[in-house]
mmCIF file of C-alpha atoms and ligand atoms in Angstrom:
data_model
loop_
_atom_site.group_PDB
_atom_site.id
_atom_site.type_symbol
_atom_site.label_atom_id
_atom_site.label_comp_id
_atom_site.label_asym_id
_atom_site.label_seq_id
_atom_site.Cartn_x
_atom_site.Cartn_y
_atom_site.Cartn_z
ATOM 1 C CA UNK A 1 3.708 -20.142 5.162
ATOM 2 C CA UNK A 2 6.111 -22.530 3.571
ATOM 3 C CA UNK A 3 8.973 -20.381 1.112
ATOM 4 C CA UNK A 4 8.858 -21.939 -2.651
ATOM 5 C CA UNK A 5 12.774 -22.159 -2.863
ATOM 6 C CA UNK A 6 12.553 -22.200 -6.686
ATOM 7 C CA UNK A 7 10.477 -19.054 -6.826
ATOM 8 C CA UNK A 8 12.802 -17.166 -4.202
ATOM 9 C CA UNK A 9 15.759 -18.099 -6.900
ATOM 10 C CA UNK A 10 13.612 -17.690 -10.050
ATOM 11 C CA UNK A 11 13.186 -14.102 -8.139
ATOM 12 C CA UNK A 12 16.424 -13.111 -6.952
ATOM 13 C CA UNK A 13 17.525 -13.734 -10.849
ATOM 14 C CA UNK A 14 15.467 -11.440 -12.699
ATOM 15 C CA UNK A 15 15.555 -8.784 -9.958
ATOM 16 C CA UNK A 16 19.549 -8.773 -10.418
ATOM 17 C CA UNK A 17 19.471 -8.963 -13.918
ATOM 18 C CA UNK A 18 17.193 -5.581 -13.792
ATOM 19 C CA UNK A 19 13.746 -6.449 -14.175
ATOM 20 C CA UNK A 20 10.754 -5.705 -12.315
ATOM 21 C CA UNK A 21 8.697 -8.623 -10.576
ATOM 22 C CA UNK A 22 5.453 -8.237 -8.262
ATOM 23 C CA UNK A 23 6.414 -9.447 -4.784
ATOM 24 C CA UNK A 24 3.544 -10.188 -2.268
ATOM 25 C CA UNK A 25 3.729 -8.065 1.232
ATOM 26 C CA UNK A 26 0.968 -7.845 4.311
ATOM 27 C CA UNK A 27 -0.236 -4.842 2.690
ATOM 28 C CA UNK A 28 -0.437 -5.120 -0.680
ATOM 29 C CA UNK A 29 1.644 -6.560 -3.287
ATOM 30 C CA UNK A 30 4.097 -4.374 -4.757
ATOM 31 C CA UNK A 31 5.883 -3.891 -8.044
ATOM 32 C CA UNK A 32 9.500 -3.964 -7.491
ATOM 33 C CA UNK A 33 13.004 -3.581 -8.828
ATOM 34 C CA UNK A 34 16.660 -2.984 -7.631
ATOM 35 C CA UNK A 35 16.560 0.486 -5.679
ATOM 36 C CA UNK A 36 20.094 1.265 -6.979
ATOM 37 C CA UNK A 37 19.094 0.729 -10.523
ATOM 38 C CA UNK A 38 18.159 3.375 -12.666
ATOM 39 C CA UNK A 39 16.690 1.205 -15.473
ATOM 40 C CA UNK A 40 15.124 -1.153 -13.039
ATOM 41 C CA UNK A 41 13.161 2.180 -11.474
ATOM 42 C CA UNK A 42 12.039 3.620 -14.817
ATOM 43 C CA UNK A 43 10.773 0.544 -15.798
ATOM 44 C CA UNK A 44 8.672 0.250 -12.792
ATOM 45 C CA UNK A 45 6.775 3.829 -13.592
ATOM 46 C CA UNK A 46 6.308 2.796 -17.036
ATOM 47 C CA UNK A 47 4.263 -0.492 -16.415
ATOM 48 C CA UNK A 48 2.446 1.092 -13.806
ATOM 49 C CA UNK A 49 1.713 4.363 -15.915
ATOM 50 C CA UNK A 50 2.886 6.526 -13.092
ATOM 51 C CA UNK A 51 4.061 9.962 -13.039
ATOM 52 C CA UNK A 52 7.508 10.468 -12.794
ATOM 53 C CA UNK A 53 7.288 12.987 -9.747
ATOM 54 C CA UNK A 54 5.414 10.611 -7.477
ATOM 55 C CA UNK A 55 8.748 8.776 -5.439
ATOM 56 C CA UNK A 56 8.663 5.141 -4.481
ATOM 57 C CA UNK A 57 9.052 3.432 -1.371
ATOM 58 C CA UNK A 58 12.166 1.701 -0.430
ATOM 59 C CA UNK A 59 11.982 -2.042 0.834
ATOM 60 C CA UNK A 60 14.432 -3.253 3.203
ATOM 61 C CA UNK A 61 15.025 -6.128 5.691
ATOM 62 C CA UNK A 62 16.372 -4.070 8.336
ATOM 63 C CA UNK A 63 18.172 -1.215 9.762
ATOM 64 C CA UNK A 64 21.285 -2.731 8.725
ATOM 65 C CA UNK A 65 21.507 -2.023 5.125
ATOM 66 C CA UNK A 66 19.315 0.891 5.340
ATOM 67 C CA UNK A 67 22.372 3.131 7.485
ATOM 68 C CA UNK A 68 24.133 2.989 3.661
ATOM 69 C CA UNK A 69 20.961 5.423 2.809
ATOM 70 C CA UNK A 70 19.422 7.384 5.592
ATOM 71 C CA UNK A 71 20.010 9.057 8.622
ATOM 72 C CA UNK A 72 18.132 7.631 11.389
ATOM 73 C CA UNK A 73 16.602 9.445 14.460
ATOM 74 C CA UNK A 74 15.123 8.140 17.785
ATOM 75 C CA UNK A 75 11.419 8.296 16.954
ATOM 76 C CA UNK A 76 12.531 6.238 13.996
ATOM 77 C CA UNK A 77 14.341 3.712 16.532
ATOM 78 C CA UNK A 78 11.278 3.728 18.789
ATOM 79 C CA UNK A 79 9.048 3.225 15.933
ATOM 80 C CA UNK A 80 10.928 0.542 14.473
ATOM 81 C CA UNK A 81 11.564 -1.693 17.621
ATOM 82 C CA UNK A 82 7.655 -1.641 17.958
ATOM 83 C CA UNK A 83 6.242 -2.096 14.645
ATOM 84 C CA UNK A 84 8.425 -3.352 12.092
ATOM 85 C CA UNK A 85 8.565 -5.439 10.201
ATOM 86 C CA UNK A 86 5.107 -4.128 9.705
ATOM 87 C CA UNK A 87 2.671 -2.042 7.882
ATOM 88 C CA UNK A 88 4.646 1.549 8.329
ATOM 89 C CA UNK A 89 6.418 3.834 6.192
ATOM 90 C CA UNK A 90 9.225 6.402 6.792
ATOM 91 C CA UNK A 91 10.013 9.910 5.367
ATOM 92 C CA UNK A 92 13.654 9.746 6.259
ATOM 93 C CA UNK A 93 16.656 12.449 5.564
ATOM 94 C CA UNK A 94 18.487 10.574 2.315
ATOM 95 C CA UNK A 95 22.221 10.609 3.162
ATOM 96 C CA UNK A 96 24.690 12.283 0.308
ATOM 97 C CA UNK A 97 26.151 9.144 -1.002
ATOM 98 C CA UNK A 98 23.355 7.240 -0.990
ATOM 99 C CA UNK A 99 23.220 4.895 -4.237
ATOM 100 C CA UNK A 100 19.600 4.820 -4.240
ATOM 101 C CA UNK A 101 18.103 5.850 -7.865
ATOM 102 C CA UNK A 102 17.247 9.831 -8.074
ATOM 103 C CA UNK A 103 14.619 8.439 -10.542
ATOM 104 C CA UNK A 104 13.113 7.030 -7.543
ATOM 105 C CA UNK A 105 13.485 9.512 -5.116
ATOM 106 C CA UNK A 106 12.610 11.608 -8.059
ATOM 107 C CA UNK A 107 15.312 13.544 -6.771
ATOM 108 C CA UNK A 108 13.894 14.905 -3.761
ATOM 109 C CA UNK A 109 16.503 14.954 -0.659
ATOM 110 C CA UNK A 110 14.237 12.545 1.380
ATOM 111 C CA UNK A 111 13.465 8.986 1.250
ATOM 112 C CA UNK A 112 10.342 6.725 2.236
ATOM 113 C CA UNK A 113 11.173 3.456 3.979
ATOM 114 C CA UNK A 114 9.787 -0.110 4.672
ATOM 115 C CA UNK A 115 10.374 -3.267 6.472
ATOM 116 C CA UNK A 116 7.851 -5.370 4.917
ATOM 117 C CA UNK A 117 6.358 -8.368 7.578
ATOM 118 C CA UNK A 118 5.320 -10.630 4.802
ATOM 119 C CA UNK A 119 7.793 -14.086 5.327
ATOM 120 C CA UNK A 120 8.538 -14.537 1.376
ATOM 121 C CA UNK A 121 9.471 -11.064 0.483
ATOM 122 C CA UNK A 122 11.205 -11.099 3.706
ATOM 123 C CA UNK A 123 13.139 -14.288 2.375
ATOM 124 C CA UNK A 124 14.078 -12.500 -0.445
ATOM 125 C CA UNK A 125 15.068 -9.151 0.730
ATOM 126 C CA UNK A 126 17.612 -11.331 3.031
ATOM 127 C CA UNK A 127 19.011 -12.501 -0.114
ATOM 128 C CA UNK A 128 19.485 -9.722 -2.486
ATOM 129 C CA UNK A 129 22.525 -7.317 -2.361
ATOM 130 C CA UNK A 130 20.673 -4.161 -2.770
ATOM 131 C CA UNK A 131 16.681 -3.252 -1.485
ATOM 132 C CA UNK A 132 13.587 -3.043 -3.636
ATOM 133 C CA UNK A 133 11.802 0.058 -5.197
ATOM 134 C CA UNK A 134 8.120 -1.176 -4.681
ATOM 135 C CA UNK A 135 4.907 1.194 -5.498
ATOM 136 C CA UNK A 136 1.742 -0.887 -5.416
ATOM 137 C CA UNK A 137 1.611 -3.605 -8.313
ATOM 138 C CA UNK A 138 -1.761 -1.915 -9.854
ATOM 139 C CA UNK A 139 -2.089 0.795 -12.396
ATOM 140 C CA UNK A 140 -1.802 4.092 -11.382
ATOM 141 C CA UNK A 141 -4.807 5.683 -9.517
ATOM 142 C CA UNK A 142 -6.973 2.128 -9.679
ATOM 143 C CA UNK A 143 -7.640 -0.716 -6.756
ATOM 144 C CA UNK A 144 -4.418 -2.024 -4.924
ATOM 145 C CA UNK A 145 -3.704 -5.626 -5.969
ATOM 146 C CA UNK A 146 -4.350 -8.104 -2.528
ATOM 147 C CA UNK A 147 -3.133 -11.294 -4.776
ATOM 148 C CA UNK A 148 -1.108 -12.809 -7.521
ATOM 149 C CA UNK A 149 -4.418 -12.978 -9.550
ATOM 150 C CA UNK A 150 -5.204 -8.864 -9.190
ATOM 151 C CA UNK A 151 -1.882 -8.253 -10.297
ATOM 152 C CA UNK A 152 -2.371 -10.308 -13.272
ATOM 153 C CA UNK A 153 -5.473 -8.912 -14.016
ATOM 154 C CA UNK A 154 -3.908 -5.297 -14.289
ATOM 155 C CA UNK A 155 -0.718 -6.382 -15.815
ATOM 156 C CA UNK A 156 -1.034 -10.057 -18.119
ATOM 157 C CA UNK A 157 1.944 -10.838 -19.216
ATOM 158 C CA UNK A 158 3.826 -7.075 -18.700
ATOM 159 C CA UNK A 159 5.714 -8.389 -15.933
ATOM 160 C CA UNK A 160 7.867 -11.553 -16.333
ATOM 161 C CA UNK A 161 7.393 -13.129 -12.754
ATOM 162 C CA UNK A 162 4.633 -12.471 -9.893
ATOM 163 C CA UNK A 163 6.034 -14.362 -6.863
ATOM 164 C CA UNK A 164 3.228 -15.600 -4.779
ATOM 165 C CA UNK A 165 2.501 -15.164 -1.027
ATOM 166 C CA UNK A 166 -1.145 -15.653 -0.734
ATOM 167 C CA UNK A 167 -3.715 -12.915 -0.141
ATOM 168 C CA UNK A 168 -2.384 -10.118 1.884
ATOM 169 C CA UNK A 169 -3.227 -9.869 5.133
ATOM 170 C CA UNK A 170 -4.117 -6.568 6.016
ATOM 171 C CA UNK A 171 -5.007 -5.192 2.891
ATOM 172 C CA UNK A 172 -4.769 -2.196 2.680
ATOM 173 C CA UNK A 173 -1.438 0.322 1.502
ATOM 174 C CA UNK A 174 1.596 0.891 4.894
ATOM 175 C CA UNK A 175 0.969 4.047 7.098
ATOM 176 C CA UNK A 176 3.223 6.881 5.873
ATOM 177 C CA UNK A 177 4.552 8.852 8.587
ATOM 178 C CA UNK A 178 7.183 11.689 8.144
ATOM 179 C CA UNK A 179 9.812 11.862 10.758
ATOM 180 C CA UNK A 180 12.045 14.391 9.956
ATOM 181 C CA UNK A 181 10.286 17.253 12.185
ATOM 182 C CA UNK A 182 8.090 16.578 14.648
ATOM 183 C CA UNK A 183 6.268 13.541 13.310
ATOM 184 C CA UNK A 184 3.111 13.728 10.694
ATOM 185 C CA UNK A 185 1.078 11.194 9.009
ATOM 186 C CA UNK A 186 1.226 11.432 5.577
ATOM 187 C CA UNK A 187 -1.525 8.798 4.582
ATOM 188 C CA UNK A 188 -3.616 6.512 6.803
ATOM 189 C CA UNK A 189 -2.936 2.749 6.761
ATOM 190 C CA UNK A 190 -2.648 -0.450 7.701
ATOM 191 C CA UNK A 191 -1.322 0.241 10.995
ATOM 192 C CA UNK A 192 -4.038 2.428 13.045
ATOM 193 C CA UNK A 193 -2.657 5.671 14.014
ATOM 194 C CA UNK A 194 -3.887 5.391 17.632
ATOM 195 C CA UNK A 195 -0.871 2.332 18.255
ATOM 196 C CA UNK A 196 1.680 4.963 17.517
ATOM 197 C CA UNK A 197 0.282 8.041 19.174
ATOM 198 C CA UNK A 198 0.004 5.796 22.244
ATOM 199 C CA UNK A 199 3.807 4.620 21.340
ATOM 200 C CA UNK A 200 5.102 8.164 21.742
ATOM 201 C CA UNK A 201 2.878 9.357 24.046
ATOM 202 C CA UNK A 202 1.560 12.387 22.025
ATOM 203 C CA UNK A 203 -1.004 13.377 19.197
ATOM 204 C CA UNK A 204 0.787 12.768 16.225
ATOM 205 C CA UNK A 205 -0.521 15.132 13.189
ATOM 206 C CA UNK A 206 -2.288 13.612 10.165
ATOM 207 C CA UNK A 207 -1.861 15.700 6.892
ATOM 208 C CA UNK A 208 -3.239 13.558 4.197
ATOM 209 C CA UNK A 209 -5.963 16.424 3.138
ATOM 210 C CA UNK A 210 -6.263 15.976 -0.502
ATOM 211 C CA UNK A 211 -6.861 19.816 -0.872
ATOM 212 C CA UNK A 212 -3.602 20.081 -0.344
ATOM 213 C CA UNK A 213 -1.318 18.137 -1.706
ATOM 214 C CA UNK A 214 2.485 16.953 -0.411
ATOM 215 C CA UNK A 215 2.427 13.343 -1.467
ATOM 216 C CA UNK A 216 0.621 12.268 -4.689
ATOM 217 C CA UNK A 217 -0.713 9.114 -2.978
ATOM 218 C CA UNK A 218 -3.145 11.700 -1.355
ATOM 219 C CA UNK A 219 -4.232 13.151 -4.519
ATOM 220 C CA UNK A 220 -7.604 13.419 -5.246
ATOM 221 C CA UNK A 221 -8.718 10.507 -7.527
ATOM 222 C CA UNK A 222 -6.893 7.336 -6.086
ATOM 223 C CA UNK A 223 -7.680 3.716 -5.445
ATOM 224 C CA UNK A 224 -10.450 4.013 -8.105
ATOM 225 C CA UNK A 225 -12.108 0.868 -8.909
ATOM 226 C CA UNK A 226 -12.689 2.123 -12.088
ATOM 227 C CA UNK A 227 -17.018 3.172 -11.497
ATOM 228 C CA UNK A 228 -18.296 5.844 -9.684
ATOM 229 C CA UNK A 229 -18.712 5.544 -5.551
ATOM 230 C CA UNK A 230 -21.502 6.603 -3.368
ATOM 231 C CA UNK A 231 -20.936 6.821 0.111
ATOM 232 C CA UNK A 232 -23.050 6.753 3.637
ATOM 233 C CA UNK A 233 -25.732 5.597 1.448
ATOM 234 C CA UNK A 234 -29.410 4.371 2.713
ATOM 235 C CA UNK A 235 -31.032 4.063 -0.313
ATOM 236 C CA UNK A 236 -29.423 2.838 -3.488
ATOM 237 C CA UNK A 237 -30.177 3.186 -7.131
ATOM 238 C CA UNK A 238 -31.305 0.681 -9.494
ATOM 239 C CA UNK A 239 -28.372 -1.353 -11.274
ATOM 240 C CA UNK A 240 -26.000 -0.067 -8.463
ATOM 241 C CA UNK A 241 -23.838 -2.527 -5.821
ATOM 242 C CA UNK A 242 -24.701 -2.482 -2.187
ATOM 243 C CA UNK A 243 -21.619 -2.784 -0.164
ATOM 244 C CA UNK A 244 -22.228 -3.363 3.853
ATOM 245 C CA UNK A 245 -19.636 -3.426 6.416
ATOM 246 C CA UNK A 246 -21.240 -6.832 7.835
ATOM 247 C CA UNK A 247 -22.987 -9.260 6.519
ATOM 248 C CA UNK A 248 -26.778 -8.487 6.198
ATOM 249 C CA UNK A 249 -29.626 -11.276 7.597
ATOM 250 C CA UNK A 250 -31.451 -10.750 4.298
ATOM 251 C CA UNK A 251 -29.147 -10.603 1.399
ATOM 252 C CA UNK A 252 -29.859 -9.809 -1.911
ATOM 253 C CA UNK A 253 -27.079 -10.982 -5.231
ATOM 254 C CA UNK A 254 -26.285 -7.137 -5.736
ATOM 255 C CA UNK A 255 -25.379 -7.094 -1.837
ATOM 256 C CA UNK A 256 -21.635 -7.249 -0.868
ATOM 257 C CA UNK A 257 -19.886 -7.144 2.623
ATOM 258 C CA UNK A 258 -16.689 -6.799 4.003
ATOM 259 C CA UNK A 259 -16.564 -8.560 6.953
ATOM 260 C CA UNK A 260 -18.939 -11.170 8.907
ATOM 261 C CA UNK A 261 -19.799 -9.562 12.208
ATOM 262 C CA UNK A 262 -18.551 -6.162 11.620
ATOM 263 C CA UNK A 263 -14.543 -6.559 12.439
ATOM 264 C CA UNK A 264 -13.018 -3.788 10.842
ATOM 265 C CA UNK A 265 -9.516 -5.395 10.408
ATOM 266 C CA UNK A 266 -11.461 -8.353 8.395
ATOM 267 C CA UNK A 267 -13.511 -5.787 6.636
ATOM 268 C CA UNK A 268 -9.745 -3.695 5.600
ATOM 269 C CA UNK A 269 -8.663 -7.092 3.879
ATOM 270 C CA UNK A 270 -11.161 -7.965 1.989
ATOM 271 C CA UNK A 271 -11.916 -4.016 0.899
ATOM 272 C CA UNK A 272 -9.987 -4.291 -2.569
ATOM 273 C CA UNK A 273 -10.318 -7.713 -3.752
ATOM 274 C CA UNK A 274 -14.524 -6.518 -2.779
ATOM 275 C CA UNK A 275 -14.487 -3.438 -4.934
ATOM 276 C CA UNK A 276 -12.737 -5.587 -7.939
ATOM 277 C CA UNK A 277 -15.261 -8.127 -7.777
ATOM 278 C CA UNK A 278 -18.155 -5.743 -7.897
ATOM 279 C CA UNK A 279 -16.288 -4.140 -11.038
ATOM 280 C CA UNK A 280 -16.158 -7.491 -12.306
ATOM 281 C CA UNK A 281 -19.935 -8.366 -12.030
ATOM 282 C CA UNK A 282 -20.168 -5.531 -14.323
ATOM 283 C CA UNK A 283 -22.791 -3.096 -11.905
ATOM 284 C CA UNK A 284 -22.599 0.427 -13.016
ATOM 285 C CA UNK A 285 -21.734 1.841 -9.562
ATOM 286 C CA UNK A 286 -21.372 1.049 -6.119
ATOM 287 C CA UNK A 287 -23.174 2.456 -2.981
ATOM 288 C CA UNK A 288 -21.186 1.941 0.698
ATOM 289 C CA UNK A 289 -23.423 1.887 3.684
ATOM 290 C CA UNK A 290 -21.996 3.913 6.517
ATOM 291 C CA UNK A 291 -18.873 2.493 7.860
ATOM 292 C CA UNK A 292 -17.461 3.494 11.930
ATOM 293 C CA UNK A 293 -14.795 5.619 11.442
ATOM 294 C CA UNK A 294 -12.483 4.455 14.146
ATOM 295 C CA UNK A 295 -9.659 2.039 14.316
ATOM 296 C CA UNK A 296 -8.689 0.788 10.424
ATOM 297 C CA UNK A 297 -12.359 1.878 9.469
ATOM 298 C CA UNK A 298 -10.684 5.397 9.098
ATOM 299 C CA UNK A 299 -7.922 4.514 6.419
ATOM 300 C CA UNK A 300 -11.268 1.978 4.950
ATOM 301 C CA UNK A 301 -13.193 5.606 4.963
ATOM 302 C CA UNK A 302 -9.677 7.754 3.343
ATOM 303 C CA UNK A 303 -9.660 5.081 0.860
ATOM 304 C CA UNK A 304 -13.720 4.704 -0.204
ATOM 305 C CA UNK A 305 -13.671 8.960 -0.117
ATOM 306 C CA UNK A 306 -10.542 8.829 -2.946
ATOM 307 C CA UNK A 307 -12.348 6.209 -4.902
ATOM 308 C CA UNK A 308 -15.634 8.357 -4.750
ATOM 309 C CA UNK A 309 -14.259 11.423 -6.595
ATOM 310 C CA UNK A 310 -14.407 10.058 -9.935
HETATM 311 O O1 TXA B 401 2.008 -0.798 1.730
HETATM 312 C C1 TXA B 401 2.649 -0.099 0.947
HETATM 313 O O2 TXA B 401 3.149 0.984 1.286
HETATM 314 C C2 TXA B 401 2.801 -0.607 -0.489
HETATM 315 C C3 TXA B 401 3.632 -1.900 -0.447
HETATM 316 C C4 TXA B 401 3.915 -2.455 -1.812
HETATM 317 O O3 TXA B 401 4.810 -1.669 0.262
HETATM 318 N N1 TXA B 401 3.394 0.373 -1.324
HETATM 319 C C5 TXA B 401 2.748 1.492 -1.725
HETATM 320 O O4 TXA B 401 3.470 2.274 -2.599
HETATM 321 O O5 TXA B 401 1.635 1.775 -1.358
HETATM 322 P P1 TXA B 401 2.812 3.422 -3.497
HETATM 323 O O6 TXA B 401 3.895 3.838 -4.421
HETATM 324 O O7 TXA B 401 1.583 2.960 -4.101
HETATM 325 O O8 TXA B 401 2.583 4.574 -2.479
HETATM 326 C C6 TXA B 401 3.717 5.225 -1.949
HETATM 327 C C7 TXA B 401 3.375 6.584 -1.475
HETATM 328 C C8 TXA B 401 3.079 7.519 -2.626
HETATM 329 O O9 TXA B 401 1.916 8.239 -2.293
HETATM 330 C C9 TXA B 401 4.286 8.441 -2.654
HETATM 331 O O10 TXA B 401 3.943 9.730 -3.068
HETATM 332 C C10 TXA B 401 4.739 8.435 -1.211
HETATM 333 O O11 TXA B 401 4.531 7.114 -0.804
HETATM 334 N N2 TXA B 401 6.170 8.767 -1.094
HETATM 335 C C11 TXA B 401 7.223 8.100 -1.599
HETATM 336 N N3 TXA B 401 8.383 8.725 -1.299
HETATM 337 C C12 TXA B 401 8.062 9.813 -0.574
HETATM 338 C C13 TXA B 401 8.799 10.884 0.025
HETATM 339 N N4 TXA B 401 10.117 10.941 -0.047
HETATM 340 N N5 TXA B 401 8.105 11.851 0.679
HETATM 341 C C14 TXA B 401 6.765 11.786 0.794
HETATM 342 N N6 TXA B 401 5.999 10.814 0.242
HETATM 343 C C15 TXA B 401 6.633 9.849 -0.441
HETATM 344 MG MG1 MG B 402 -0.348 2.909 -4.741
#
């Protein structure tokens, strides 16, 4: 992808002058402001309408400037030769001095990290003097924004700058994995869980149930697109959406599907800006057609079970 110079500069100037912008990654596009600034962080919760105990994940462009802030450990090091940049977050020990806003650890003595892959945000990370506090750039509990034009559908004119990257390109939110004990996943992702148990040769925990709750990103009601969900469905209602994993011979105009031929990394990119459109079209829910839980169908599944418990 070819950098827009201007819009790296027009960037880099708000950010330092304290104001939030939405910057595109791989996963989604996020809604970001100067880690170390207090009134850069609380303005990011208040556009996004997000509670103040739910912490936000720190962007960096490498291990370099992140020493200042954590304390790394060797599953980190493995982890991070491997897959990033990349579609992973880390719970990390915060270090003592860190500078990094207690708004948006919301005080808690841990932080979550990540190396976006993305080559614009990438451009400007390099350039700033401090990282970026990014949640997703969508209001809180709805659809992830996957472009410039979802995040100016849920925001208009609230934020001053949207820097553009294109649609993401894997769609859905980073893995969270916590690596302070022995390691856990926190929520499923863009990067299939499988890569990294095979990585350190073990079965690596996943702890996302939303019974019971650790991080608020596996709360109950999330990624909503705002109408009630069906799931495994054979037969639908009338007025509802159908949404297929592949592309049906005999299609119908309230049919939707995610991929062409059933690829489930095609089918994980096109999964929000698909549940936005059917919003759009104005059908009064949607009903999903059984989709393979393996490989990123599972964080597709995690995802389409959150948005169903509206
Ligand atoms: O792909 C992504 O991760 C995107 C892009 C923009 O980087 N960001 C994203 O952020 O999904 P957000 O805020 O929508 O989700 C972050 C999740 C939340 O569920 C939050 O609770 C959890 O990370 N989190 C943040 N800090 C944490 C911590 N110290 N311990 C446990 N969970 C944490
Ligand atoms: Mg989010």
């Amino acid at each position: 992808m070819k950098i827009n110079l201007a819009n790296i500069k027009k960037a880099k100037m708000l950010l330092n002058k304290g104001d939030c912008i939405a910057i595109p990654t791989e996963t989604v596009y996020g809604l970001a402001g100067n880690a170390y600034s207090e009134h850069a962080c609380k303005k990011i919760y208040k556009l996004k309408k997000r509670p103040n105990n739910n912490p936000l994940i720190i962007h960096y462009y490498d291990t370099k400037e992140l020493a200042k802030d954590c304390h790394f450990n060797d599953t980190f090091l493995k982890l991070y030769k491997k897959f990033c940049p990349g579609p992973i977050t880390f719970i990390l020990d915060l270090k003592k001095d860190s500078q990094i806003s207690k708004i948006a650890t919301n005080k808690k003595n841990t932080l979550a990290v990540r190396f976006p892959k993305h080559p614009v945000t990438r451009h400007l990370l390099k350039k700033l003097k401090f990282p970026l506090a990014a949640p997703s750039a969508n209001i809180s509990t709805k659809v992830s924004a996957v472009s410039s034009a979802n995040v100016k559908e849920d925001f208009g004119n609230k934020i001053s700058f949207v820097l553009e990257g294109g649609k993401s390109t894997i769609g859905l939110e980073s893995t969270i994995i916590d690596l302070r004990n022995n390691p856990k996943i926190l929520r499923l992702g863009g990067l299939d869980v499988t890569k990294i148990q095979k990585l350190l040769n073990k079965k690596i925990i996943v702890k996302n149930n939303p019974k019971k709750i650790f991080t608020p990103g596996q709360s109950k009601l999330h990624y909503s697109p705002g109408i009630p969900v069906r799931l495994n469905i054979k037969k639908i209602r009338k007025d509802e959406a159908y949404l297929f994993l592949k592309k049906m011979k005999k299609t119908k105009p309230n049919y939707f599907f995610l991929s062409k031929n059933g690829n489930l990394d095609e089918a994980a990119k096109n999964l929000y800006s698909t549940l936005r459109k059917i919003k759009k079209f104005k059908y009064k829910s949607i009903a999903v057609h059984k989709i393979p839980n393996k490989g990123l169908g599972k964080t597709i599944n995690d995802r389409l079970v959150r948005a169903s418990k509206l």
